[in-house]
């Protein structure tokens, strides 16, 4: 009997949502009825989301991609001889040669979509654990120094240098310290955390274990939003398997060091992604922002020194340790070093995940990768960095994606999500939505955000109604934004003005007002 042919059918949520399970089942049935032995691996997604369900067939030449595959396509694919890479209308040739993938620089996502996410052997064979092994040979200060030298900054939004945060926790004496992974991923148009957790969970566990060694923490929590059941299930299974294999627990890799962790599920509030609300929630309380100081690094979870980092920040650590800080730092520009998984969403032909070094432009992402608008109409505005990010107009699409360059134009890169809109977008509605979102999601602790956002919706409604005092209402809206910017306790109230003011400044015609020379605001 012939050796079975391996086919990869993603079990990522994006693929499941378009019927990947039914495709896998159809492949199994067709193969059995034709007497053709196949082995189906449920991998993560390659991030070419418009091609899901993307099925790959392992051939001697490499993995050949077919997509988007529906269950009814499967008989025809067998007829076309796809088990040997046969040609078909849904065929895209060798997966690695697809320009969308080939033109990326995948460091953090190197294994995602390639391996079986839960296979310990796959993980090791594809370079896994090399970072942890090296960290186990270093002292804590050495690990912190390496992460600092890599230039890694927090990928959750604020871009704070990871090494500096870790050093604060390391230098704060305590009987217990914690590593908390922020997997609340509430930003609009973002899914990198989810894809990573579903497609390569061990890299996150490895990153957290290294963080534990670096700061002297022996326990960790991954706080995952409840909307991610697949990620939660994969993580829980991965933790169990890693424990059984001795990668986690009392004696990590037989080296006598301790680190263990568990998954906690959030209850669906955007504000619980803010690190201090997240800690409140982890402690079993309502998610309300804590005033700082003290920083979580000094007094965090249960009052103990705590590293709170985003999924992508922590998952970037193993490759930094494995290949060295200099290798990582060589990617990127200025003080934005390394790579970022950009997430293309909204009105684009080719939505998906693009991991690239900082420094490319929005125009390249929108057109070279995204293929322009899905509607065929001209693109007009792109919201970058989630619901608190600015609407970036075409005149700024050639600015390099770099934290400082974006801050200079009162925009932010944040978690790397971008949502594209064509020329049918009404920017007054977008501005209203920003205020409405803030009103709904506000934790209520401070007045500028709690009351200001509701007043903001009302003012924008008056502008939209087009009364005679429109200019006066716009003035009022700018005043209100100033108050929220400078008077809010956290970035929810403090950054909601970014989308509102960017809509006003860059698209004044939608508000029925004349363009103004708006002063640049500090990020
Ligand atoms: C309203 C609000 C929501 C946030 N949501 C998230 C989130 O979903 N995920 C995340 O990693 N960081 C989020 N952050 C940022 C966190 O407060 C914190 O900066 C981050 O978890 C630190 O990790 P990093 O340094 O690795 O980015 C949010 C911040 C605010 C103000
Ligand atoms: S800005 Fe809003 S979310 Fe943040 S502390 Fe104030 S009320 Fe809470």
XYZ file of N, CA, C and O in Angstrom, residues 256-349:
376
model
N 15.704 21.943 36.855
C 15.475 22.327 38.243
C 14.822 23.691 38.444
O 14.800 24.202 39.555
N 14.285 24.289 37.368
C 13.642 25.593 37.501
C 12.127 25.423 37.358
O 11.659 24.543 36.636
N 11.378 26.321 38.060
C 9.919 26.192 38.129
C 9.207 27.229 37.280
O 9.566 28.402 37.323
N 8.202 26.805 36.557
C 7.251 27.769 35.980
C 6.008 27.007 35.534
O 6.091 25.993 34.864
N 4.866 27.521 35.954
C 3.615 26.912 35.511
C 2.615 28.031 35.237
O 2.846 29.180 35.633
N 1.535 27.692 34.555
C 0.581 28.744 34.205
C -0.789 28.163 33.933
O -0.957 26.945 33.839
N -1.773 29.043 33.838
C -3.136 28.623 33.517
C -3.835 29.683 32.675
O -3.371 30.822 32.589
N -4.953 29.237 32.074
C -5.751 30.134 31.240
C -6.918 30.652 32.062
O -7.551 29.892 32.793
N -7.178 31.937 31.983
C -8.375 32.528 32.589
C -9.186 33.186 31.484
O -8.603 33.794 30.582
N -10.499 33.089 31.573
C -11.357 33.585 30.501
C -12.032 34.885 30.922
O -12.634 34.955 32.001
N -11.910 35.911 30.093
C -12.537 37.209 30.358
C -14.037 37.141 30.106
O -14.553 36.142 29.607
N -14.716 38.224 30.441
C -16.179 38.192 30.318
C -16.700 39.149 29.251
O -17.898 39.404 29.173
N -15.804 39.704 28.433
C -16.279 40.447 27.272
C -16.379 41.951 27.417
O -17.280 42.571 26.856
N -15.475 42.572 28.189
C -15.468 44.031 28.287
C -14.185 44.544 27.643
O -13.098 44.049 27.959
N -14.300 45.542 26.773
C -13.106 46.091 26.113
C -12.105 46.607 27.145
O -10.901 46.439 26.990
N -12.617 47.219 28.196
C -11.726 47.831 29.186
C -10.900 46.777 29.922
O -9.843 47.093 30.480
N -11.328 45.524 29.924
C -10.533 44.482 30.586
C -9.249 44.166 29.821
O -8.430 43.380 30.289
N -9.055 44.774 28.643
C -7.769 44.680 27.962
C -6.775 45.680 28.534
O -5.563 45.511 28.384
N -7.274 46.720 29.169
C -6.375 47.681 29.839
C -5.768 46.956 31.035
O -6.478 46.299 31.801
N -4.465 47.070 31.183
C -3.775 46.136 32.075
C -4.243 46.145 33.525
O -4.298 45.089 34.157
N -4.601 47.313 34.069
C -4.985 47.310 35.488
C -6.413 46.772 35.666
O -6.692 46.087 36.645
N -7.294 47.044 34.687
C -8.639 46.442 34.746
C -8.537 44.932 34.618
O -9.266 44.181 35.278
N -7.616 44.528 33.749
C -7.406 43.088 33.547
C -6.997 42.429 34.873
O -7.499 41.355 35.236
N -6.122 43.096 35.604
C -5.676 42.532 36.890
C -6.839 42.465 37.882
O -6.987 41.480 38.607
N -7.666 43.521 37.890
C -8.865 43.495 38.754
C -9.725 42.292 38.398
O -10.196 41.547 39.261
N -9.941 42.123 37.093
C -10.786 41.026 36.613
C -10.181 39.669 37.002
O -10.893 38.767 37.453
N -8.854 39.557 36.841
C -8.175 38.300 37.226
C -8.341 38.017 38.721
O -8.375 36.877 39.151
N -8.439 39.088 39.495
C -8.611 38.912 40.949
C -10.067 38.646 41.306
O -10.429 38.573 42.485
N -10.915 38.561 40.298
C -12.320 38.222 40.544
C -13.210 39.428 40.766
O -14.357 39.294 41.181
N -12.676 40.627 40.484
C -13.484 41.830 40.699
C -13.988 42.390 39.372
O -13.588 41.918 38.302
N -14.808 43.443 39.466
C -15.277 44.108 38.260
C -14.097 44.809 37.574
O -13.227 45.348 38.263
N -14.091 44.811 36.258
C -12.976 45.399 35.521
C -13.010 46.916 35.534
O -13.595 47.539 34.649
N -12.381 47.517 36.530
C -12.296 48.974 36.639
C -10.817 49.353 36.682
O -10.011 48.654 37.304
N -10.491 50.439 36.013
C -9.090 50.864 35.915
C -8.559 51.278 37.293
O -9.258 51.931 38.060
N -7.313 50.889 37.580
C -6.644 51.323 38.809
C -5.820 52.573 38.488
O -5.203 52.648 37.413
N -5.764 53.491 39.413
C -4.892 54.650 39.229
C -3.439 54.184 39.347
O -3.122 53.289 40.122
N -2.559 54.767 38.537
C -1.121 54.462 38.621
C -0.402 55.730 39.058
O -0.773 56.809 38.590
N 0.671 55.702 39.847
C 1.257 54.511 40.447
C 0.371 53.915 41.537
O -0.552 54.621 41.956
N 0.694 52.708 42.004
C 1.858 51.914 41.625
C 1.675 51.232 40.267
O 0.544 50.891 39.896
N 2.753 51.047 39.554
C 2.727 50.312 38.306
C 2.505 48.830 38.600
O 2.967 48.342 39.637
N 1.863 48.109 37.691
C 1.734 46.655 37.888
C 3.091 45.976 38.076
O 3.191 44.970 38.773
N 4.134 46.559 37.469
C 5.466 45.956 37.612
C 5.946 45.994 39.064
O 6.780 45.197 39.482
N 5.377 46.900 39.848
C 5.767 47.015 41.260
C 4.719 46.352 42.159
O 5.055 45.577 43.054
N 3.463 46.662 41.917
C 2.366 46.055 42.689
C 1.240 45.743 41.717
O 0.418 46.595 41.411
N 1.225 44.523 41.208
C 0.258 44.150 40.179
C -0.763 43.161 40.679
O -1.562 43.469 41.570
N -0.707 41.932 40.157
C -1.686 40.924 40.528
C -1.552 40.559 42.014
O -0.454 40.232 42.476
N -2.641 40.623 42.735
C -2.660 40.381 44.187
C -1.581 41.208 44.898
O -0.989 40.775 45.894
N -1.305 42.388 44.339
C -0.336 43.297 44.950
C 1.121 42.924 44.722
O 2.018 43.562 45.280
N 1.360 41.901 43.911
C 2.744 41.434 43.696
C 3.309 41.982 42.383
O 2.550 42.248 41.439
N 4.634 42.090 42.283
C 5.237 42.574 41.034
C 4.829 41.672 39.865
O 4.943 40.438 39.949
N 4.342 42.295 38.797
C 3.747 41.521 37.706
C 4.170 42.072 36.352
O 4.087 43.277 36.117
N 4.614 41.175 35.489
C 4.817 41.552 34.083
C 3.479 41.367 33.391
O 2.922 40.270 33.423
N 2.957 42.428 32.787
C 1.790 42.267 31.908
C 2.270 42.569 30.503
O 2.738 43.671 30.218
N 2.199 41.582 29.644
C 2.590 41.768 28.246
C 1.549 41.155 27.318
O 0.881 40.173 27.658
N 1.509 41.714 26.133
C 0.627 41.209 25.082
C 1.139 39.845 24.554
O 2.324 39.523 24.687
N 0.245 39.095 23.933
C 0.592 37.787 23.353
C 1.785 37.894 22.403
O 2.745 37.109 22.483
N 1.729 38.878 21.498
C 2.772 38.954 20.461
C 4.108 39.377 21.074
O 5.173 38.915 20.650
N 4.067 40.233 22.084
C 5.309 40.615 22.770
C 5.976 39.351 23.329
O 7.164 39.096 23.084
N 5.195 38.570 24.085
C 5.764 37.381 24.730
C 6.169 36.324 23.703
O 7.199 35.669 23.847
N 5.378 36.192 22.639
C 5.688 35.176 21.624
C 6.890 35.575 20.772
O 7.427 34.744 20.037
N 7.304 36.841 20.846
C 8.494 37.273 20.090
C 9.780 36.985 20.858
O 10.872 37.056 20.287
N 9.642 36.678 22.139
C 10.834 36.499 22.975
C 11.640 35.234 22.618
O 12.883 35.301 22.546
N 11.002 34.077 22.364
C 11.817 32.887 22.070
C 12.781 33.080 20.891
O 13.944 32.684 20.971
N 12.321 33.731 19.824
C 13.210 33.889 18.666
C 14.343 34.868 18.993
O 15.468 34.730 18.494
N 14.072 35.835 19.877
C 15.126 36.781 20.288
C 16.212 36.041 21.063
O 17.407 36.219 20.830
N 15.778 35.168 21.971
C 16.769 34.399 22.747
C 17.487 33.389 21.854
O 18.700 33.196 21.959
N 16.730 32.760 20.959
C 17.327 31.713 20.126
C 18.337 32.284 19.137
O 19.399 31.712 18.919
N 18.002 33.430 18.526
C 18.893 33.952 17.471
C 19.721 35.148 17.913
O 20.552 35.642 17.163
N 19.439 35.645 19.100
C 20.212 36.780 19.618
C 19.530 38.105 19.340
O 18.834 38.269 18.336
N 19.772 39.066 20.251
C 19.126 40.373 20.142
C 19.464 41.069 18.831
O 18.617 41.717 18.211
N 20.710 40.935 18.388
C 21.152 41.670 17.193
C 20.368 41.231 15.962
O 20.016 42.050 15.107
N 20.089 39.943 15.880
C 19.342 39.431 14.730
C 17.963 40.091 14.664
O 17.533 40.549 13.610
N 17.303 40.170 15.812
C 15.949 40.749 15.853
C 15.993 42.242 15.553
O 15.200 42.772 14.781
N 16.976 42.919 16.178
C 17.085 44.370 16.055
C 17.376 44.807 14.623
O 17.085 45.936 14.236
N 17.961 43.902 13.838
C 18.295 44.238 12.457
C 17.065 44.492 11.606
O 17.146 45.080 10.530
N 15.923 43.998 12.049
C 14.672 44.279 11.331
C 14.128 45.602 11.861
O 14.277 45.925 13.035
N 13.477 46.362 10.993
C 12.811 47.572 11.461
C 13.594 48.839 11.189
O 14.638 48.820 10.526
N 13.069 49.953 11.707
C 13.680 51.270 11.495
C 13.654 52.066 12.799
O 12.750 51.901 13.614
N 14.626 52.939 12.969
C 14.659 53.838 14.126
C 14.495 53.071 15.428
O 15.159 52.064 15.664
N 13.564 53.549 16.253
C 13.312 52.880 17.532
C 12.193 51.843 17.418
O 11.717 51.328 18.415
N 11.761 51.569 16.194
C 10.742 50.530 15.976
C 11.455 49.320 15.401
O 11.616 49.191 14.177
N 11.920 48.467 16.308
C 12.759 47.361 15.847
C 12.008 46.038 15.832
O 11.062 45.840 16.586
N 12.481 45.153 14.948
C 11.831 43.858 14.805
C 10.690 43.919 13.805
O 10.659 44.785 12.922
N 9.767 42.995 13.977
C 8.651 42.888 13.029
C 7.329 43.081 13.763
O 7.274 42.990 14.987
N 6.292 43.328 12.975
C 4.946 43.418 13.553
C 3.987 42.655 12.640
O 4.055 42.807 11.425
N 3.113 41.837 13.220
C 2.086 41.213 12.385
C 0.964 42.222 12.113
O 0.165 42.503 12.998
N 0.953 42.792 10.918
C -0.127 43.706 10.555
C -1.345 42.874 10.182
O -1.217 41.812 9.567
N -2.511 43.382 10.557
C -3.730 42.639 10.264
C -4.617 43.476 9.359
O -5.059 44.567 9.731
N -4.814 42.977 8.131
C -5.553 43.720 7.115
C -7.028 43.331 7.204
O -7.362 42.142 7.098
N -7.876 44.335 7.386
C -9.310 44.061 7.520
C -10.106 45.181 6.871
O -9.548 46.183 6.423
N -11.410 45.005 6.836
C -12.286 46.002 6.237
C -12.433 45.771 4.743
O -12.377 44.625 4.273
N -12.571 46.867 4.008
C -12.908 46.783 2.587
C -11.656 46.536 1.729
O -11.206 47.412 0.995
N -11.087 45.338 1.845
C -9.897 44.979 1.074
C -10.119 43.649 0.369
O -10.782 42.761 0.909
N -9.527 43.532 -0.833
C -9.697 42.275 -1.576
C -9.012 41.116 -0.875
O -9.517 40.000 -0.859
